[in-house]
Short mmCIF file of C-alpha atoms in Angstrom, two decimals:
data_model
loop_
_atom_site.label_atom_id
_atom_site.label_comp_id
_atom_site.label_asym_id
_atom_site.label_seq_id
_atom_site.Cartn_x
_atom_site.Cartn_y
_atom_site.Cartn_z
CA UNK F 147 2.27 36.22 20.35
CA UNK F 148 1.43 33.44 17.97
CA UNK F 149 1.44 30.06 18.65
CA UNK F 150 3.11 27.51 16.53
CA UNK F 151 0.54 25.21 14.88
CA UNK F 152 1.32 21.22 15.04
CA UNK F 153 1.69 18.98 12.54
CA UNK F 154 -1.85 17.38 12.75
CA UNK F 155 -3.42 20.91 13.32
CA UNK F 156 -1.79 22.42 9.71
CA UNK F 157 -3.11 19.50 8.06
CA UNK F 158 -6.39 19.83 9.23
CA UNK F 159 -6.60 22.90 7.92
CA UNK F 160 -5.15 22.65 4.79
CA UNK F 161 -7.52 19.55 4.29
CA UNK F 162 -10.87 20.88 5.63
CA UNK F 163 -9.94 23.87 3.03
CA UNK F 164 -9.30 21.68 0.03
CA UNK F 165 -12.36 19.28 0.80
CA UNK F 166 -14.05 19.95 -1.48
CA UNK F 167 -11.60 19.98 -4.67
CA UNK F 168 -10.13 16.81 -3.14
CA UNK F 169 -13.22 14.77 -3.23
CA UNK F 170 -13.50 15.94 -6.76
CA UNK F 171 -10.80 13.79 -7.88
CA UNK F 172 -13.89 10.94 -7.94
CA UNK F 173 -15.71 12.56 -9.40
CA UNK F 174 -16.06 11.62 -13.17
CA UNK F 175 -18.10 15.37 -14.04
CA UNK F 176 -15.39 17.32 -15.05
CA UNK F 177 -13.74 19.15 -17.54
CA UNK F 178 -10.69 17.85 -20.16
CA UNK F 179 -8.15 19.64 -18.42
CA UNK F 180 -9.42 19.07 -14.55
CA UNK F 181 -9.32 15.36 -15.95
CA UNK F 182 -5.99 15.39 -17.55
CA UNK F 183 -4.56 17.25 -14.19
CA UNK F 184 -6.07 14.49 -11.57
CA UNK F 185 -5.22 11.73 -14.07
CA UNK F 186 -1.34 12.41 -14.26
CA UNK F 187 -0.64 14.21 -10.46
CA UNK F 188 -3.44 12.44 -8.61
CA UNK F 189 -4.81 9.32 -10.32
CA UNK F 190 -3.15 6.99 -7.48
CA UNK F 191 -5.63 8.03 -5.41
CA UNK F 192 -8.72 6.60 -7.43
CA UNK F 193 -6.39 3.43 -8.26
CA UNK F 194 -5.41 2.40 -4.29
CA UNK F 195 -9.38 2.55 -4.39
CA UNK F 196 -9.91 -0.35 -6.48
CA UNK F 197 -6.95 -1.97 -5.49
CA UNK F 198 -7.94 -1.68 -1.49
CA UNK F 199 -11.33 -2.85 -2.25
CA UNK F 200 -9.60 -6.11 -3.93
CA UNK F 201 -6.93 -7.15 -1.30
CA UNK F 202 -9.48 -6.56 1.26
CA UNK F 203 -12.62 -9.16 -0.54
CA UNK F 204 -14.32 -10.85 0.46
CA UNK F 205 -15.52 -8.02 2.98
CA UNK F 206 -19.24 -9.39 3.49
CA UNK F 207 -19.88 -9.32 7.61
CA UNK F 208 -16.44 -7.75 8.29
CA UNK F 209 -15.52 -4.03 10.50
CA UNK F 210 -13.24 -1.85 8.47
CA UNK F 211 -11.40 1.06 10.48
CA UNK F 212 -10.33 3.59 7.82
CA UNK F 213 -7.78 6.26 9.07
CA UNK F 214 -7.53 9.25 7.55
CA UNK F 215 -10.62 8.73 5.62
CA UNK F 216 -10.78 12.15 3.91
CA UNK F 217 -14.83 12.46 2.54
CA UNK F 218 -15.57 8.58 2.70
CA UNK F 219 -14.82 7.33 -0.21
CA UNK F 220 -13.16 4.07 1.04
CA UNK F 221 -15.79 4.08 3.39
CA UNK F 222 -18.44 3.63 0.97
CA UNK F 223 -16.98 0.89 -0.91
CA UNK F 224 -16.43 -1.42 1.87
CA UNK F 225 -20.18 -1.17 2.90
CA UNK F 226 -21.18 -1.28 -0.09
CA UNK F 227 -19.27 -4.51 -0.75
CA UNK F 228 -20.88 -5.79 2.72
CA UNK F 229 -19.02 -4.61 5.65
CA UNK F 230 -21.20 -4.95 8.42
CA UNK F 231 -19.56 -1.91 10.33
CA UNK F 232 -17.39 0.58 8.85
CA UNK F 233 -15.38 3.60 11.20
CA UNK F 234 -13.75 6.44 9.58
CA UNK F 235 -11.99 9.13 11.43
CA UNK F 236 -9.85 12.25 9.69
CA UNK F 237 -8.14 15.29 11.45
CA UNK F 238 -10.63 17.66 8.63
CA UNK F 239 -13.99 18.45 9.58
CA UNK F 240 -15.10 19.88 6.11
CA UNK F 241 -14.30 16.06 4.93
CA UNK F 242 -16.26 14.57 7.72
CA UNK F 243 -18.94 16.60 6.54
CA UNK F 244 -18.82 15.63 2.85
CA UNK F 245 -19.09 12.14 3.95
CA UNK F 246 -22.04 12.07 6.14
CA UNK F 247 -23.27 13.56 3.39
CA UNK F 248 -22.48 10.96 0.95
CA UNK F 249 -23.21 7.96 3.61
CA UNK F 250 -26.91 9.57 3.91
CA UNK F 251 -27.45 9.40 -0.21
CA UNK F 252 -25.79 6.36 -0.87
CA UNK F 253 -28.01 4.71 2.20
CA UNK F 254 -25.15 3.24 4.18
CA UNK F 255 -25.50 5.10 7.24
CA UNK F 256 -26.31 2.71 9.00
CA UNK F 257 -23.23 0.55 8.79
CA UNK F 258 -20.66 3.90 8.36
CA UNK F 259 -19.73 5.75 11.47
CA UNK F 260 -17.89 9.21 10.98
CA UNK F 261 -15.71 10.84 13.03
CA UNK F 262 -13.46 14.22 13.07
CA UNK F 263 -10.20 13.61 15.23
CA UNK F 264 -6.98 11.86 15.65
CA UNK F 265 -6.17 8.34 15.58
CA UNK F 266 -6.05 6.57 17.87
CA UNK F 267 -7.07 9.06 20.58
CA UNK F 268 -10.61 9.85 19.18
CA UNK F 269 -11.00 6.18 18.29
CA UNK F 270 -13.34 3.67 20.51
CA UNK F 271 -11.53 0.43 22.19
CA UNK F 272 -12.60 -2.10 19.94
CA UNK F 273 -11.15 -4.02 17.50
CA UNK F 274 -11.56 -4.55 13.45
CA UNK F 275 -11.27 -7.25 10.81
CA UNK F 276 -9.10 -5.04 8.40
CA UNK F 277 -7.72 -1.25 8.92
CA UNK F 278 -6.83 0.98 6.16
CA UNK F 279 -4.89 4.28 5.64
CA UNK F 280 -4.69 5.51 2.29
CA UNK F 281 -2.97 8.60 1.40
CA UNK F 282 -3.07 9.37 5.02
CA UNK F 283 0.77 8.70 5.84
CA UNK F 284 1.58 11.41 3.21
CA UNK F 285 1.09 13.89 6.52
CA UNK F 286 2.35 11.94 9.66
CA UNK F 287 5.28 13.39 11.30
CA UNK F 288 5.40 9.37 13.82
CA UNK F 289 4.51 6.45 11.25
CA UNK F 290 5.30 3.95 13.61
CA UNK F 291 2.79 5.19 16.53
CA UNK F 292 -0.23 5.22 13.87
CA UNK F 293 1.13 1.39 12.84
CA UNK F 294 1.64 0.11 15.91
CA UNK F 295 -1.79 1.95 16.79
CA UNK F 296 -3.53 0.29 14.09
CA UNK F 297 -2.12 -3.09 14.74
CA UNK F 298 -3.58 -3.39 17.87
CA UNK F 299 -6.96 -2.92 16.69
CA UNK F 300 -6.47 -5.00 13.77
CA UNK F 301 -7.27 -8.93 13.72
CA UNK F 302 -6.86 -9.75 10.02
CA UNK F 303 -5.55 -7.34 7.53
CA UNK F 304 -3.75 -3.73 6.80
CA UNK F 305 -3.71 -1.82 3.51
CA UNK F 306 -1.64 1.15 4.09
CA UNK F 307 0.11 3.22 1.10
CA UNK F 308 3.33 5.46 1.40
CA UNK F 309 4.30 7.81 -0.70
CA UNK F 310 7.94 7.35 -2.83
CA UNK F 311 10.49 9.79 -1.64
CA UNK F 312 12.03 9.40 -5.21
CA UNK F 313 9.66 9.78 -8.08
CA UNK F 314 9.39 12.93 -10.99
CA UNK F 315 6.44 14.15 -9.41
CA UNK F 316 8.16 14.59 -6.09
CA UNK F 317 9.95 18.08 -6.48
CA UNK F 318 6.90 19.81 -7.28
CA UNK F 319 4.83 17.58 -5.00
CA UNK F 320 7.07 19.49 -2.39
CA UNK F 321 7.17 23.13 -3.54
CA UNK F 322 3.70 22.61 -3.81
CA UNK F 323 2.73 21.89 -0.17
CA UNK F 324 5.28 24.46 0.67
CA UNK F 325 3.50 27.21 -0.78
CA UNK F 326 0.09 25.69 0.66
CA UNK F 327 1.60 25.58 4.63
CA UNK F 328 1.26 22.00 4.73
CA UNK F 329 3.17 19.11 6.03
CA UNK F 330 4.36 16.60 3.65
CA UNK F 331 6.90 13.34 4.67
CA UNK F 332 7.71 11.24 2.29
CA UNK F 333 9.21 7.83 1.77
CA UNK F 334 12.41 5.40 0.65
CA UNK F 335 11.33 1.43 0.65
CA UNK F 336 13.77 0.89 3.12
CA UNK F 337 12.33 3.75 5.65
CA UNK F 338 8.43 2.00 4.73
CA UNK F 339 10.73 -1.42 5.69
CA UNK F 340 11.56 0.02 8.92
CA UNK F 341 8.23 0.77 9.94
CA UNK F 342 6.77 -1.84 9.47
CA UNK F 343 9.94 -3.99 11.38
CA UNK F 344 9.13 -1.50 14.54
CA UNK F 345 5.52 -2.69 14.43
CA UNK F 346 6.53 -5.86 14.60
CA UNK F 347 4.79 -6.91 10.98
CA UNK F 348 6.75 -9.60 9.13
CA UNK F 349 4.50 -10.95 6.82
CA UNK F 350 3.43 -8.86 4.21
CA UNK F 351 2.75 -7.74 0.21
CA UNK F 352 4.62 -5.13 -1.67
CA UNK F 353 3.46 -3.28 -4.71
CA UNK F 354 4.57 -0.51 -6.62
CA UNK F 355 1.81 1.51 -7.21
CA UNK F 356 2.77 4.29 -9.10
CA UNK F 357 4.20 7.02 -6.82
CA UNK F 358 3.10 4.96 -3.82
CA UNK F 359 3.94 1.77 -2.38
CA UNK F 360 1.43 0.17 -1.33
CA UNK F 361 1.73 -2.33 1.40
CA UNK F 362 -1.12 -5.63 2.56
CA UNK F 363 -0.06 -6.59 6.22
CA UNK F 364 -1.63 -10.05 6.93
CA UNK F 365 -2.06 -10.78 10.51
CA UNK F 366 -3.78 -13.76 10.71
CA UNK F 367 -3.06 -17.02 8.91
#
């Protein structure tokens, strides 16, 4: 008899799987139509990039936990605009890979820490300046755990993103994960609204950012 995978468990493997095409999407060494494709279904992604990196600045001295980290990406940029300690954890190990990879080349090694599990179990104790997950609540059956989770270990700041339940990319967005046997939750404002109220954050930014919104939770004056 089979047993029925979990959530977390189908979306490791559909992630440590598609690792490698994912991490792609950064990459600027590709073909017309490879660039038209990422550029219309999954530009957001390279866009909450730059747009993390600026909410979160000045990031010289400061720990960034990033959840869901997929191959590092965010990672990289906060160290490389001076984070003094950096922690990324995702459920895929073929992205954990990629980005010790990456960390190693790009020399920041030293001040990014890797990890393949779940937040916040395979997390240490400690606390950071700013916590991140981008593109991670696309696959999270509880919300409100992982924000309540990462509000604990959060002094300063949250960037989080949440992607729209209604938007023209959604139907296919869904038949799409469908056919690939993974999870896939989506979003109204006023569901993102609620989460945040159970997590007891009040004070925050909103911004449409193209099929996401993307939400700055300020926790410190």
């Amino acid at each position: 008899m089979s047993v029925e995978q979990t959530v977390d468990e189908k979306v490791a493997h559909h992630f440590h799987l598609d690792a490698q095409r994912f991490d792609a999407i950064y990459n600027d060494k590709k073909g017309p139509i490879a660039r038209f494709v990422d550029n219309v279904w999954r530009g957001v992604v390279r866009r909450r990039l730059d747009l993390t990196v600026e909410k979160l600045a000045p990031l010289a001295g400061k720990s960034v936990l990033d959840v869901g980290c997929g191959s590092g990406r965010f990672c990289f940029a906060y160290a490389q605009q001076g984070a003094s300690h950096v922690l990324g954890v995702d459920f895929a190990e073929a992205m954990i890979d990629i980005a010790r990879k990456y960390a190693n080349e790009l020399n920041v090694a030293d001040r990014c820490d890797f990890r393949v599990g779940r937040f916040p179990d395979d997390v240490p104790e400690s606390e950071f300046d700013a916590s991140t997950a981008l593109g991670f609540f696309d696959y999270i059956e509880d919300p409100v755990s992982i924000v309540n989770a990462m509000r604990a270990k959060t002094t300063q700041t949250m960037v989080m993103s949440f992607p729209k339940a209604i938007e023209w990319r959604v139907p296919i967005r869904r038949v799409r994960f469908v056919l690939k046997g993974c999870p896939l939750f989506l979003y109204t404002r006023k569901h993102v609204e609620s989460i945040l109220t159970a997590a007891g954050i009040d004070k925050y930014d909103w911004i449409n950012l193209d099929r996401d919104y993307f939400v700055v939770a300020h926790l410190s004056s």
